[in-house]
PDB file of C-alpha atoms in Angstrom:
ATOM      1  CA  UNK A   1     -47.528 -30.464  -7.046  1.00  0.00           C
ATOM      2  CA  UNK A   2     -46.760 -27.726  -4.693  1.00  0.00           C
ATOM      3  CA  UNK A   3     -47.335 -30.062  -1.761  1.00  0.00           C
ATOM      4  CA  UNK A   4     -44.644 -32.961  -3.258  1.00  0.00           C
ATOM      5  CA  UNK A   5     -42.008 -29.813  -2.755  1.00  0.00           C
ATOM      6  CA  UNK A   6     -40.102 -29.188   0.177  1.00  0.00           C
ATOM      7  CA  UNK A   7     -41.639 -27.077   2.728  1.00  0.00           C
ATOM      8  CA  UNK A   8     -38.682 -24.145   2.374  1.00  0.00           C
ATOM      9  CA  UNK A   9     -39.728 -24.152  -2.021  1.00  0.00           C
ATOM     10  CA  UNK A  10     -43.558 -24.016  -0.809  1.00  0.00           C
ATOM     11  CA  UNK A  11     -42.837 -20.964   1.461  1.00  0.00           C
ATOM     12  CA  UNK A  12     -40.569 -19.209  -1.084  1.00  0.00           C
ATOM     13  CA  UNK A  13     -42.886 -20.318  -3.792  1.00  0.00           C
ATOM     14  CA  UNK A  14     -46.127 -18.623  -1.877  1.00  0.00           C
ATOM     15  CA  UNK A  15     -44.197 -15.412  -0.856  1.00  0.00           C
ATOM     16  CA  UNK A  16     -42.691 -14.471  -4.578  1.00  0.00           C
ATOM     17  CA  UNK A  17     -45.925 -15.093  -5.697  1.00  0.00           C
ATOM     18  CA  UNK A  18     -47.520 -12.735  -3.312  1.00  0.00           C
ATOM     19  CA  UNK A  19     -44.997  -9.894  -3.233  1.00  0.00           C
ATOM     20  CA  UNK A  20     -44.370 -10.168  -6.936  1.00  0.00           C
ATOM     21  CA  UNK A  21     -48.349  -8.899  -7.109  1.00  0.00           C
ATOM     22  CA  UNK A  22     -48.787  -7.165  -3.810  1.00  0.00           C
ATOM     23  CA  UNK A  23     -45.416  -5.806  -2.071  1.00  0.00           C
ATOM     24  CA  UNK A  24     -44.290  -6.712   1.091  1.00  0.00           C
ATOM     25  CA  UNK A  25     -46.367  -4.534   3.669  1.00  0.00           C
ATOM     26  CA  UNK A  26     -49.368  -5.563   2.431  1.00  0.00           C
ATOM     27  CA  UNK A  27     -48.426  -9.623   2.794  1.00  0.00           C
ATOM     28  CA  UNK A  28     -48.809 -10.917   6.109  1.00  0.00           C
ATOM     29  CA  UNK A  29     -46.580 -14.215   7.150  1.00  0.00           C
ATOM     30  CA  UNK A  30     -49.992 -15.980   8.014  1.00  0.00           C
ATOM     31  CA  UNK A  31     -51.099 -15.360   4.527  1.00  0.00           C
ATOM     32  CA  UNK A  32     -47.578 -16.765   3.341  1.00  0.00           C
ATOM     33  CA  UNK A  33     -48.195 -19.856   5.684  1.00  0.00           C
ATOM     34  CA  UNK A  34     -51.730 -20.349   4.625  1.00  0.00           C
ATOM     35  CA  UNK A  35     -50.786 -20.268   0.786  1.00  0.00           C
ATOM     36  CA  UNK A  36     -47.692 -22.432   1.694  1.00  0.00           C
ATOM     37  CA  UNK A  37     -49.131 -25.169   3.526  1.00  0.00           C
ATOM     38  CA  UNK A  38     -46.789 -24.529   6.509  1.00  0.00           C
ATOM     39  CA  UNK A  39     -46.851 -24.105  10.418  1.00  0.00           C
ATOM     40  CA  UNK A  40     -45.437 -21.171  11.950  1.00  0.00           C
ATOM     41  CA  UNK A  41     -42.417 -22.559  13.559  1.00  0.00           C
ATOM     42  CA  UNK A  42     -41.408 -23.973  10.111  1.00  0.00           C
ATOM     43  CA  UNK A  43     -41.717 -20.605   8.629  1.00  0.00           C
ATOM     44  CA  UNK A  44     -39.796 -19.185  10.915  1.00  0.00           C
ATOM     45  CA  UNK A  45     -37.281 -22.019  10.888  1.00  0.00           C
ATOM     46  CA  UNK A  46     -36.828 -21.639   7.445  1.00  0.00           C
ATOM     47  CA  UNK A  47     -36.758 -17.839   7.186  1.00  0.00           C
ATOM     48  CA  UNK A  48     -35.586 -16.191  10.925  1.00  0.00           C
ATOM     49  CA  UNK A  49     -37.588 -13.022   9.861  1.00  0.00           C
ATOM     50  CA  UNK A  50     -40.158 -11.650   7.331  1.00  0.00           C
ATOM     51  CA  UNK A  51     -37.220  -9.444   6.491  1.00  0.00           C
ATOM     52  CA  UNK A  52     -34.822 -12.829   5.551  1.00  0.00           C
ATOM     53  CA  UNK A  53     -37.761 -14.012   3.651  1.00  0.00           C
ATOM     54  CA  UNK A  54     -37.863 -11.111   1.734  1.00  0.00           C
ATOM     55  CA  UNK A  55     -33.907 -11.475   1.311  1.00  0.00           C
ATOM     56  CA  UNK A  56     -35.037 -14.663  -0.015  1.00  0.00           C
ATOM     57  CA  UNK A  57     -37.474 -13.498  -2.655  1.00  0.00           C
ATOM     58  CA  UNK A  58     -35.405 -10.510  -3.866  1.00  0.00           C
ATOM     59  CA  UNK A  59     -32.739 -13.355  -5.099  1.00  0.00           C
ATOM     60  CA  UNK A  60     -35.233 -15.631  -6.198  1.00  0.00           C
ATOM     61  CA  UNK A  61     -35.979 -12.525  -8.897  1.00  0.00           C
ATOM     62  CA  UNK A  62     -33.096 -11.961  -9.796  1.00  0.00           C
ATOM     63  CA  UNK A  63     -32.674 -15.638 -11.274  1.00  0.00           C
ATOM     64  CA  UNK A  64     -35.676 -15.852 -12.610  1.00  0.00           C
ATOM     65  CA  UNK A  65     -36.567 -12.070 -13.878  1.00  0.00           C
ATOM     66  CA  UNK A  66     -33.340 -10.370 -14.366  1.00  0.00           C
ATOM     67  CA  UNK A  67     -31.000 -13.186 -15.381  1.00  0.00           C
ATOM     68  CA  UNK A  68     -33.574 -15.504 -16.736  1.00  0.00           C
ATOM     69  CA  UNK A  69     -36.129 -13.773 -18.435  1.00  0.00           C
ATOM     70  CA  UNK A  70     -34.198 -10.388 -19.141  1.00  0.00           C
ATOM     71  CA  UNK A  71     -31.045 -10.913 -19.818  1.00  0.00           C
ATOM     72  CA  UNK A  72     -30.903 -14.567 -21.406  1.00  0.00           C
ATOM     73  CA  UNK A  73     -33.955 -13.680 -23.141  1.00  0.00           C
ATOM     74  CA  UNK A  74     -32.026 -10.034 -24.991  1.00  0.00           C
ATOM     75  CA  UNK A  75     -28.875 -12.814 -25.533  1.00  0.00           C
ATOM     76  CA  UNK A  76     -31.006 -14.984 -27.110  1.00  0.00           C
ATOM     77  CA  UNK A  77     -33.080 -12.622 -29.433  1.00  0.00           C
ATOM     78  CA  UNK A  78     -29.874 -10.684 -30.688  1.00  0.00           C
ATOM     79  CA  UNK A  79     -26.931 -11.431 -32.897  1.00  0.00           C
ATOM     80  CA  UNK A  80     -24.920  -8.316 -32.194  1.00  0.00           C
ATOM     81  CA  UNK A  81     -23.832  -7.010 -29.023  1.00  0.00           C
ATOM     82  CA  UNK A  82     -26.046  -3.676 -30.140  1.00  0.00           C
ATOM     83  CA  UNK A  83     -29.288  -5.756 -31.088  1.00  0.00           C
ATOM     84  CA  UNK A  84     -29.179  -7.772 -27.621  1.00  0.00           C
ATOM     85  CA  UNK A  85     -28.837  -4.287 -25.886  1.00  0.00           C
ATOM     86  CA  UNK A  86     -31.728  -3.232 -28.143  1.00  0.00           C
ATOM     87  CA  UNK A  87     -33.990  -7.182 -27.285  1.00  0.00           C
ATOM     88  CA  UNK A  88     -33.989  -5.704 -23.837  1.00  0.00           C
ATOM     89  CA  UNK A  89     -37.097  -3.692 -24.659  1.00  0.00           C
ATOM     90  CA  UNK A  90     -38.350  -6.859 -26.666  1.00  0.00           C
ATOM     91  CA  UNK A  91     -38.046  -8.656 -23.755  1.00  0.00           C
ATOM     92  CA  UNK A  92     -40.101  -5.816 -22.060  1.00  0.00           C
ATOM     93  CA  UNK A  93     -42.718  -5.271 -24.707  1.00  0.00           C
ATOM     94  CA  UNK A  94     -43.599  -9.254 -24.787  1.00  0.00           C
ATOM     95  CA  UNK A  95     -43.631  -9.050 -20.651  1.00  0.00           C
ATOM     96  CA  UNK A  96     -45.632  -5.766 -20.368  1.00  0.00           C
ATOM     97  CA  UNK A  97     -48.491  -7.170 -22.852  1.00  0.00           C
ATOM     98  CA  UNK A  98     -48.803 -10.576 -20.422  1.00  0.00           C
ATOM     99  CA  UNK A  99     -51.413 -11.294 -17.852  1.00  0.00           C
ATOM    100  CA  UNK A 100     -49.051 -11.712 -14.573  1.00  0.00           C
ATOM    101  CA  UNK A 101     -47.107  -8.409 -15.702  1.00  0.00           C
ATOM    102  CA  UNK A 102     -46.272  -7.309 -12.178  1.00  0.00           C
ATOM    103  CA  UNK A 103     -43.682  -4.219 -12.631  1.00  0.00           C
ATOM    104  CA  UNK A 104     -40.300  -4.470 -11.377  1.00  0.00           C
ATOM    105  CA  UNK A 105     -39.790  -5.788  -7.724  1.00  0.00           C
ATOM    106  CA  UNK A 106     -36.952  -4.249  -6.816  1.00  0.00           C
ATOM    107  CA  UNK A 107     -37.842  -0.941  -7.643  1.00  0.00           C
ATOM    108  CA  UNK A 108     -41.226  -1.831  -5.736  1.00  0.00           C
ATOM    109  CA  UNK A 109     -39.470  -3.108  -2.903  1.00  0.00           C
ATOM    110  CA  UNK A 110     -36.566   0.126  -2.847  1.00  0.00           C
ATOM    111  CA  UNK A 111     -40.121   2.639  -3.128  1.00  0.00           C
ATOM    112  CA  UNK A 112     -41.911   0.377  -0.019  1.00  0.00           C
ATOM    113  CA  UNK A 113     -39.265  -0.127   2.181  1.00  0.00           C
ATOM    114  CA  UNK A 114     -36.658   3.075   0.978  1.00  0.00           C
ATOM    115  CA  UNK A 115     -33.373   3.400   0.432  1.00  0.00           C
ATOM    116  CA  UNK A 116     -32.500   3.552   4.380  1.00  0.00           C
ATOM    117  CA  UNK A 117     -33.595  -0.222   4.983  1.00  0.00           C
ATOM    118  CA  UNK A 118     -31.810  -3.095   4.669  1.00  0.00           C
ATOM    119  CA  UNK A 119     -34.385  -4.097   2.163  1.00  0.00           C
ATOM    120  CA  UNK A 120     -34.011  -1.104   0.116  1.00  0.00           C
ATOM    121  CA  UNK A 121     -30.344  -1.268   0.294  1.00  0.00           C
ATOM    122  CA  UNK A 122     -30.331  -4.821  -0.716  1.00  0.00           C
ATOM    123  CA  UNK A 123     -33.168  -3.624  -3.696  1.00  0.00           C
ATOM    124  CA  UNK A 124     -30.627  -0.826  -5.120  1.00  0.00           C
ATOM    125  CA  UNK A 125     -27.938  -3.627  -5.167  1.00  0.00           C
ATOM    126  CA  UNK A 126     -29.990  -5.549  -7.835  1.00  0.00           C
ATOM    127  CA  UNK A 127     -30.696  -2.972  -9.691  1.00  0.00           C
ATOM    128  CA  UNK A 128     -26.683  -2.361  -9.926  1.00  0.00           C
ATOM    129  CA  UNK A 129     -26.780  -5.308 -10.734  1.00  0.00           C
ATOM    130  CA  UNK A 130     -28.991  -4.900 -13.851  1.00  0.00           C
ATOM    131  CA  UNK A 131     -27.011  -2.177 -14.360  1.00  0.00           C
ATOM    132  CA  UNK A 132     -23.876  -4.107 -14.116  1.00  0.00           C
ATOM    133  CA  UNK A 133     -25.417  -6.202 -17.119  1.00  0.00           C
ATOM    134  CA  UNK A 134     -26.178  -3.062 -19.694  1.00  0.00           C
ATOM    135  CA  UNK A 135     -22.972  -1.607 -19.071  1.00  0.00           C
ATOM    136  CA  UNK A 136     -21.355  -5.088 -20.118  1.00  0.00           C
ATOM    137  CA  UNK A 137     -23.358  -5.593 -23.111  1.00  0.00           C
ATOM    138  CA  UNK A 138     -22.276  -2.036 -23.698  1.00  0.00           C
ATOM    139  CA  UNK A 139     -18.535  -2.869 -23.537  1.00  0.00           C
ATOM    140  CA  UNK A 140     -19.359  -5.772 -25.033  1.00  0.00           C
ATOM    141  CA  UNK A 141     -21.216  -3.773 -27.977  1.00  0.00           C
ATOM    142  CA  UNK A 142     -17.949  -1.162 -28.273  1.00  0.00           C
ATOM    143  CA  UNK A 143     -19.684   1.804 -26.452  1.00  0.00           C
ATOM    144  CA  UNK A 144     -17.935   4.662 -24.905  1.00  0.00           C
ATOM    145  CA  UNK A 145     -18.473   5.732 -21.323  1.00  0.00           C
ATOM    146  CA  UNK A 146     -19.799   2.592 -20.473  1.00  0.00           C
ATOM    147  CA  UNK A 147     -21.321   3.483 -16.795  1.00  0.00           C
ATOM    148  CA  UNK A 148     -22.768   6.759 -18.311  1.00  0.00           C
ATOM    149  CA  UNK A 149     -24.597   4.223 -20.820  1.00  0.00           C
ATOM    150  CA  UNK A 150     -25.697   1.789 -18.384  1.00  0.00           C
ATOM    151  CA  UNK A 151     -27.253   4.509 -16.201  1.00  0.00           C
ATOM    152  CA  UNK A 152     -29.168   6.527 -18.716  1.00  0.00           C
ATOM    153  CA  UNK A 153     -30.098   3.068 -20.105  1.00  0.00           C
ATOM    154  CA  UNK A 154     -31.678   1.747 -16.797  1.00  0.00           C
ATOM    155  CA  UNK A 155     -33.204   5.090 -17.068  1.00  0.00           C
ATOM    156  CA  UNK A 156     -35.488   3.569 -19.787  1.00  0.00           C
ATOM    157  CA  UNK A 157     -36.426   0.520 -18.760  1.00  0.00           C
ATOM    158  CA  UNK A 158     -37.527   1.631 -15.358  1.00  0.00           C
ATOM    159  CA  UNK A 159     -39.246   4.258 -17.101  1.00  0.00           C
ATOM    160  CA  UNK A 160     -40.888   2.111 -19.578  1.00  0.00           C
ATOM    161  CA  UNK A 161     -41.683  -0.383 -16.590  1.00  0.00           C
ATOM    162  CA  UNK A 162     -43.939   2.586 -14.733  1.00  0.00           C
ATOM    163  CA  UNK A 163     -45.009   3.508 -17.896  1.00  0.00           C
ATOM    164  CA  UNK A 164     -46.494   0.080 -18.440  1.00  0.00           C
ATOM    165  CA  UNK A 165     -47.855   0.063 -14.891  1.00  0.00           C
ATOM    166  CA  UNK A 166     -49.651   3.273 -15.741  1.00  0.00           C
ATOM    167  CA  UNK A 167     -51.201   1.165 -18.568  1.00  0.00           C
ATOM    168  CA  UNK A 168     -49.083   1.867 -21.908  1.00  0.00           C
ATOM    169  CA  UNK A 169     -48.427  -1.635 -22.931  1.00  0.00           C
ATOM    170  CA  UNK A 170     -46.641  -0.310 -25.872  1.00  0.00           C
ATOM    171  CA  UNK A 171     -44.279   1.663 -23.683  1.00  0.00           C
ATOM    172  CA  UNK A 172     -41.361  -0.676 -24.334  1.00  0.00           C
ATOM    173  CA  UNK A 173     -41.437  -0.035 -28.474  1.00  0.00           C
ATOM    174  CA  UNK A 174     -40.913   3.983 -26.881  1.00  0.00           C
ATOM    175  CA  UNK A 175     -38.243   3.267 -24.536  1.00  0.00           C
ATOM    176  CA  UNK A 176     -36.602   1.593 -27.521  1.00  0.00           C
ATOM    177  CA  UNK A 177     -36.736   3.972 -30.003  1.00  0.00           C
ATOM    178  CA  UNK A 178     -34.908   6.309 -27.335  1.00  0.00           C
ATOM    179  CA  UNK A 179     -32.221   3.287 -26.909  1.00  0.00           C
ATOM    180  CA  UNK A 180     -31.261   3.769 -30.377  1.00  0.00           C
ATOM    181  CA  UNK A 181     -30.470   7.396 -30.204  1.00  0.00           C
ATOM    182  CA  UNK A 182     -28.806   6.099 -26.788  1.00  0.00           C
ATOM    183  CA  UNK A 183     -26.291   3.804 -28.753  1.00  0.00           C
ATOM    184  CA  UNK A 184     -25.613   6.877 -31.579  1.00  0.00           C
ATOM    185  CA  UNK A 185     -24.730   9.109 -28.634  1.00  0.00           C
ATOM    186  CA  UNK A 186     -22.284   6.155 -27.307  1.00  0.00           C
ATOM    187  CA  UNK A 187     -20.963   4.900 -29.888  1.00  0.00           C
ATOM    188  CA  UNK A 188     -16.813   5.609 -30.417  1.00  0.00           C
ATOM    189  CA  UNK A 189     -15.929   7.835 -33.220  1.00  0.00           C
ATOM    190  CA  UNK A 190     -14.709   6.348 -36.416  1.00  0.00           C
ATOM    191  CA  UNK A 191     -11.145   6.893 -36.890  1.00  0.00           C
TER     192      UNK A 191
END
């Protein structure tokens, strides 16, 4: 199947696979090629750099991790704007007790590559971006100080995402029980 795909999917394909496990300094463009199926020149055709490729893959995660697993899978788990915040961590607890749990790439990537990179800058952008998300389901839910909310929020998943690294497959159903006593700090006083 992955050789009926176009050689630019079977490139992409092979890389996210490979820095989703392994990072990016430890994946060589050779080993890309090999898994893809693909010559150099239409690597490099494709993808002008290792760095582009990499451009390439952060993007690819954010469809299919942040907005496709994460997000759509909290919208689709909660009724209220509070419970979706609050499916986050289910989302997190189902995807920290799979096989291919790989930790979060753009934290990976930002750590790697830091902050002064174009790599790490482009990282820290989709984790705003994840941030961007919590602080809407916040508004969304009726929260005050909405940024606030969203930061100390990302807070916990990343936390709970290292925590699962480290081998606590349960640390989702922790990160959650803080969320809650996130949302009672947040929420606007009755009037």
């Amino acid at each position: 199947m992955q050789a009926e795909l176009p050689p630019r999917e079977r490139i992409l394909n092979a890389a996210y696979e490979l820095f989703s496990q392994r990072g990016i300094r430890d994946v060589g463009v050779e080993e890309i090629m090999a898994r893809s199926g693909v010559a150099k020149a239409t690597l490099y055709r494709h993808f002008p750099s290792k760095d582009a490729l990499v451009l390439a893959f952060l993007a690819r995660r954010e469809q299919r991790w942040t907005l496709g697993m994460v997000e759509a899978g909290a919208r689709d788990r909660g009724r209220t704007p509070e419970e979706r915040l609050l499916a986050l961590f289910d989302v997190f607890d189902e995807w920290f007790h799979r096989d291919d749990f790989d930790g979060c790439s753009f934290v990976n990537v930002l750590l790697e590559m830091r902050w002064g990179h174009p790599l790490g800058r482009a990282s820290i952008q989709y984790l705003e971006n994840i941030r961007a998300i919590v602080r809407s389901m916040a508004e969304e839910a009726g929260l005050r100080d909405t940024d606030s909310f969203a930061r100390s929020w990302h807070i916990l998943m990343k936390g709970s995402i290292i925590s699962a690294a480290e081998g606590d497959a349960d640390a989702a159903r922790r990160a959650q029980a803080m969320a809650r006593t996130l949302i009672e700090q947040h929420r606007r006083p009755q009037s």
